[in-house]
GROMACS .gro file of C-alpha atoms in nm:
model
  197
    1MET     CA    1 -10.583   9.637   5.866
    2ASP     CA    2 -10.788   9.931   5.740
    3GLY     CA    3 -10.758  10.289   5.863
    4LYS     CA    4 -11.071  10.261   6.078
    5ASP     CA    5 -10.926   9.973   6.286
    6GLU     CA    6 -10.595  10.157   6.330
    7LYS     CA    7 -10.783  10.464   6.453
    8ASN     CA    8 -10.974  10.260   6.712
    9ILE     CA    9 -10.655  10.098   6.843
   10SER     CA   10 -10.472  10.426   6.887
   11SER     CA   11 -10.773  10.615   7.020
   12THR     CA   12 -10.769  10.740   7.379
   13ALA     CA   13 -11.147  10.752   7.407
   14LYS     CA   14 -11.271  10.635   7.745
   15LEU     CA   15 -11.420  10.287   7.755
   16THR     CA   16 -11.792  10.247   7.801
   17VAL     CA   17 -11.921  10.025   8.081
   18GLU     CA   18 -12.009   9.762   7.820
   19GLU     CA   19 -11.657   9.770   7.672
   20MET     CA   20 -11.505   9.708   8.017
   21GLY     CA   21 -11.662   9.363   8.021
   22ARG     CA   22 -11.721   9.348   8.396
   23ILE     CA   23 -11.876   9.034   8.540
   24SER     CA   24 -12.212   9.026   8.717
   25VAL     CA   25 -12.251   8.997   9.094
   26VAL     CA   26 -12.372   8.638   9.044
   27ASP     CA   27 -12.066   8.553   8.833
   28PHE     CA   28 -11.837   8.728   9.084
   29ARG     CA   29 -11.956   8.501   9.363
   30THR     CA   30 -11.854   8.186   9.174
   31ALA     CA   31 -11.541   8.325   9.002
   32GLU     CA   32 -11.189   8.227   9.105
   33LYS     CA   33 -11.070   8.464   9.378
   34LEU     CA   34 -10.738   8.612   9.477
   35PRO     CA   35 -10.622   8.412   9.783
   36LEU     CA   36 -10.638   8.723  10.000
   37VAL     CA   37 -10.874   8.836  10.275
   38MET     CA   38 -10.866   9.185  10.422
   39VAL     CA   39 -10.929   9.217  10.796
   40LEU     CA   40 -11.034   9.559  10.926
   41ASP     CA   41 -10.935   9.599  11.291
   42ASN     CA   42 -11.164   9.857  11.452
   43VAL     CA   43 -11.182  10.084  11.147
   44ARG     CA   44 -11.419  10.366  11.235
   45SER     CA   45 -11.479  10.547  10.903
   46LEU     CA   46 -11.775  10.420  10.704
   47HIS     CA   47 -11.615  10.565  10.391
   48ASN     CA   48 -11.297  10.366  10.453
   49ILE     CA   49 -11.502  10.049  10.496
   50GLY     CA   50 -11.691  10.113  10.173
   51SER     CA   51 -11.370  10.193   9.989
   52VAL     CA   52 -11.202   9.870  10.104
   53LEU     CA   53 -11.506   9.670   9.991
   54ARG     CA   54 -11.503   9.841   9.652
   55THR     CA   55 -11.131   9.777   9.602
   56ALA     CA   56 -11.178   9.417   9.721
   57ASP     CA   57 -11.436   9.379   9.444
   58ALA     CA   58 -11.203   9.533   9.185
   59PHE     CA   59 -10.922   9.290   9.268
   60ARG     CA   60 -11.159   8.994   9.328
   61LEU     CA   61 -11.056   8.918   9.686
   62SER     CA   62 -11.174   8.610   9.871
   63GLY     CA   63 -11.340   8.827  10.134
   64VAL     CA   64 -11.330   9.099  10.398
   65TRP     CA   65 -11.361   9.065  10.775
   66LEU     CA   66 -11.511   9.361  10.964
   67CYS     CA   67 -11.398   9.343  11.326
   68GLY     CA   68 -11.472   9.519  11.652
   69ILE     CA   69 -11.625   9.865  11.601
   70THR     CA   70 -11.592   9.831  11.222
   71ALA     CA   71 -11.945   9.880  11.090
   72THR     CA   72 -12.113   9.629  10.862
   73PRO     CA   73 -12.340   9.688  10.561
   74GLU     CA   74 -12.621   9.539  10.771
   75THR     CA   75 -12.597   9.823  11.022
   76ASN     CA   76 -12.480  10.116  10.805
   77LEU     CA   77 -12.578  10.030  10.448
   78VAL     CA   78 -12.650  10.384  10.323
   79GLU     CA   79 -12.318  10.533  10.437
   80ILE     CA   80 -12.107  10.232  10.337
   81HIS     CA   81 -12.284  10.212  10.000
   82LYS     CA   82 -12.176  10.569   9.918
   83THR     CA   83 -11.822  10.444   9.858
   84ALA     CA   84 -11.877  10.069   9.812
   85LEU     CA   85 -12.121  10.135   9.525
   86GLY     CA   86 -12.267   9.785   9.546
   87ALA     CA   87 -11.948   9.597   9.635
   88GLU     CA   88 -12.113   9.516   9.967
   89GLU     CA   89 -12.333   9.281   9.761
   90SER     CA   90 -12.055   9.111   9.564
   91VAL     CA   91 -11.772   9.076   9.817
   92GLU     CA   92 -11.818   8.810  10.083
   93TRP     CA   93 -11.786   8.978  10.421
   94HIS     CA   94 -11.794   8.855  10.779
   95HIS     CA   95 -11.811   9.023  11.117
   96ALA     CA   96 -11.624   8.934  11.435
   97ASP     CA   97 -11.666   9.110  11.768
   98GLU     CA   98 -11.290   9.082  11.823
   99THR     CA   99 -11.016   9.090  11.559
  100LEU     CA  100 -10.834   8.808  11.740
  101GLU     CA  101 -11.143   8.590  11.685
  102ALA     CA  102 -11.115   8.650  11.308
  103VAL     CA  103 -10.740   8.579  11.325
  104ARG     CA  104 -10.807   8.247  11.499
  105ILE     CA  105 -11.069   8.143  11.242
  106LEU     CA  106 -10.855   8.246  10.945
  107ARG     CA  107 -10.548   8.069  11.082
  108GLU     CA  108 -10.755   7.750  11.125
  109GLU     CA  109 -10.859   7.788  10.760
  110GLY     CA  110 -10.492   7.796  10.657
  111TYR     CA  111 -10.436   8.168  10.606
  112THR     CA  112 -10.100   8.333  10.675
  113ILE     CA  113 -10.181   8.628  10.902
  114VAL     CA  114 -10.008   8.953  10.802
  115ALA     CA  115 -10.037   9.278  10.998
  116ILE     CA  116  -9.980   9.594  10.795
  117GLU     CA  117  -9.800   9.815  11.043
  118GLN     CA  118  -9.480  10.005  11.115
  119CYS     CA  119  -9.290   9.780  11.357
  120HIS     CA  120  -8.943   9.671  11.452
  121GLY     CA  121  -8.870   9.373  11.231
  122SER     CA  122  -9.133   9.453  10.968
  123VAL     CA  123  -9.068   9.356  10.606
  124MET     CA  124  -9.096   9.630  10.345
  125LEU     CA  125  -9.371   9.555  10.094
  126ASN     CA  126  -9.136   9.605   9.798
  127LYS     CA  127  -8.900   9.339   9.943
  128TRP     CA  128  -9.172   9.082  10.018
  129THR     CA  129  -9.248   8.780   9.802
  130ALA     CA  130  -9.594   8.633   9.846
  131TRP     CA  131  -9.525   8.300   9.678
  132PRO     CA  132  -9.160   8.195   9.695
  133GLU     CA  133  -9.068   7.882   9.501
  134GLY     CA  134  -9.286   7.588   9.610
  135SER     CA  135  -9.550   7.787   9.800
  136ARG     CA  136  -9.822   7.840   9.539
  137ASN     CA  137 -10.100   7.739   9.780
  138ARG     CA  138 -10.039   8.017  10.034
  139ARG     CA  139 -10.339   8.228  10.131
  140PHE     CA  140 -10.314   8.557  10.315
  141ALA     CA  141 -10.518   8.758  10.562
  142PHE     CA  142 -10.393   9.118  10.572
  143ILE     CA  143 -10.493   9.319  10.878
  144MET     CA  144 -10.555   9.694  10.846
  145GLY     CA  145 -10.573   9.899  11.165
  146ASN     CA  146 -10.772  10.179  11.318
  147GLU     CA  147 -10.725  10.523  11.164
  148VAL     CA  148 -10.562  10.665  11.480
  149LYS     CA  149 -10.415  10.369  11.672
  150GLY     CA  150 -10.327  10.136  11.385
  151VAL     CA  151 -10.337   9.759  11.431
  152ASP     CA  152 -10.385   9.666  11.798
  153GLN     CA  153 -10.056   9.543  11.947
  154ARG     CA  154 -10.218   9.215  12.057
  155VAL     CA  155 -10.318   9.154  11.696
  156VAL     CA  156  -9.969   9.245  11.572
  157ASP     CA  157  -9.828   8.995  11.822
  158ALA     CA  158 -10.065   8.725  11.692
  159ALA     CA  159  -9.965   8.781  11.327
  160ASP     CA  160  -9.728   8.552  11.139
  161MET     CA  161  -9.547   8.853  10.997
  162VAL     CA  162  -9.565   9.232  10.969
  163ILE     CA  163  -9.538   9.416  10.639
  164GLU     CA  164  -9.476   9.789  10.607
  165ILE     CA  165  -9.527  10.017  10.308
  166PRO     CA  166  -9.217  10.231  10.245
  167GLN     CA  167  -9.291  10.603  10.283
  168TYR     CA  168  -9.066  10.898  10.204
  169GLY     CA  169  -9.265  11.210  10.297
  170THR     CA  170  -9.333  11.401  10.617
  171LYS     CA  171  -9.646  11.215  10.735
  172HIS     CA  172  -9.616  10.904  10.948
  173SER     CA  173  -9.899  10.705  10.793
  174LEU     CA  174 -10.135  10.653  10.498
  175ASN     CA  175 -10.514  10.648  10.500
  176VAL     CA  176 -10.636  10.295  10.579
  177SER     CA  177 -10.824  10.255  10.250
  178VAL     CA  178 -10.519  10.375  10.054
  179THR     CA  179 -10.299  10.130  10.247
  180ALA     CA  180 -10.545   9.851  10.173
  181GLY     CA  181 -10.546   9.938   9.802
  182VAL     CA  182 -10.167   9.941   9.783
  183VAL     CA  183 -10.127   9.599   9.944
  184MET     CA  184 -10.418   9.446   9.751
  185TRP     CA  185 -10.261   9.559   9.425
  186GLU     CA  186  -9.920   9.420   9.522
  187VAL     CA  187 -10.066   9.079   9.606
  188LEU     CA  188 -10.267   9.080   9.281
  189ARG     CA  189  -9.959   9.187   9.082
  190GLN     CA  190  -9.757   8.901   9.226
  191ALA     CA  191 -10.041   8.653   9.171
  192LEU     CA  192 -10.072   8.756   8.806
  193SER     CA  193  -9.698   8.733   8.753
  194GLN     CA  194  -9.704   8.379   8.899
  195GLY     CA  195 -10.007   8.278   8.689
  196LEU     CA  196 -10.218   8.222   9.000
  197LEU     CA  197 -10.523   8.415   8.879
   0.00000   0.00000   0.00000
């Protein structure tokens, strides 16, 4: 190896867009997806919606459901696009008037329904295993709640399980888009470690 190659390997220069090797929107639509759908239960912030879509694109999720008062790119494209930055075009999204309607549809499609909430009996995210031995075909629908009220109790009751993110500070909750990013990464991390993606 010559000195030039060694310099390039040890360099901390930022990658160009071309060097990142991202796929096109067309290729994204046909690419293998993480078996995870995010469900937004009455999320009111357009920036949170756009952020979830953008992170869903980054981790190649199967889709996002926008439920209740959660706005859609069809109705609020300019505001959502500010944070989605085009992910509203790549990520498959659906709308349901009621979150329980989305839960019913996703359960019929074979998804395990997981509410992300602080509840009695919740499982801490760091203790949860997505694919225990012999369950490689599991698919998940993770429900994120409203910025003030969280996941509606009726939706929590309809979930197959509740997962909670451990927190150690003074605040009682995380921003919904941050929460979504944390759980998306954990599912992706586990999928990669299992060779599922």
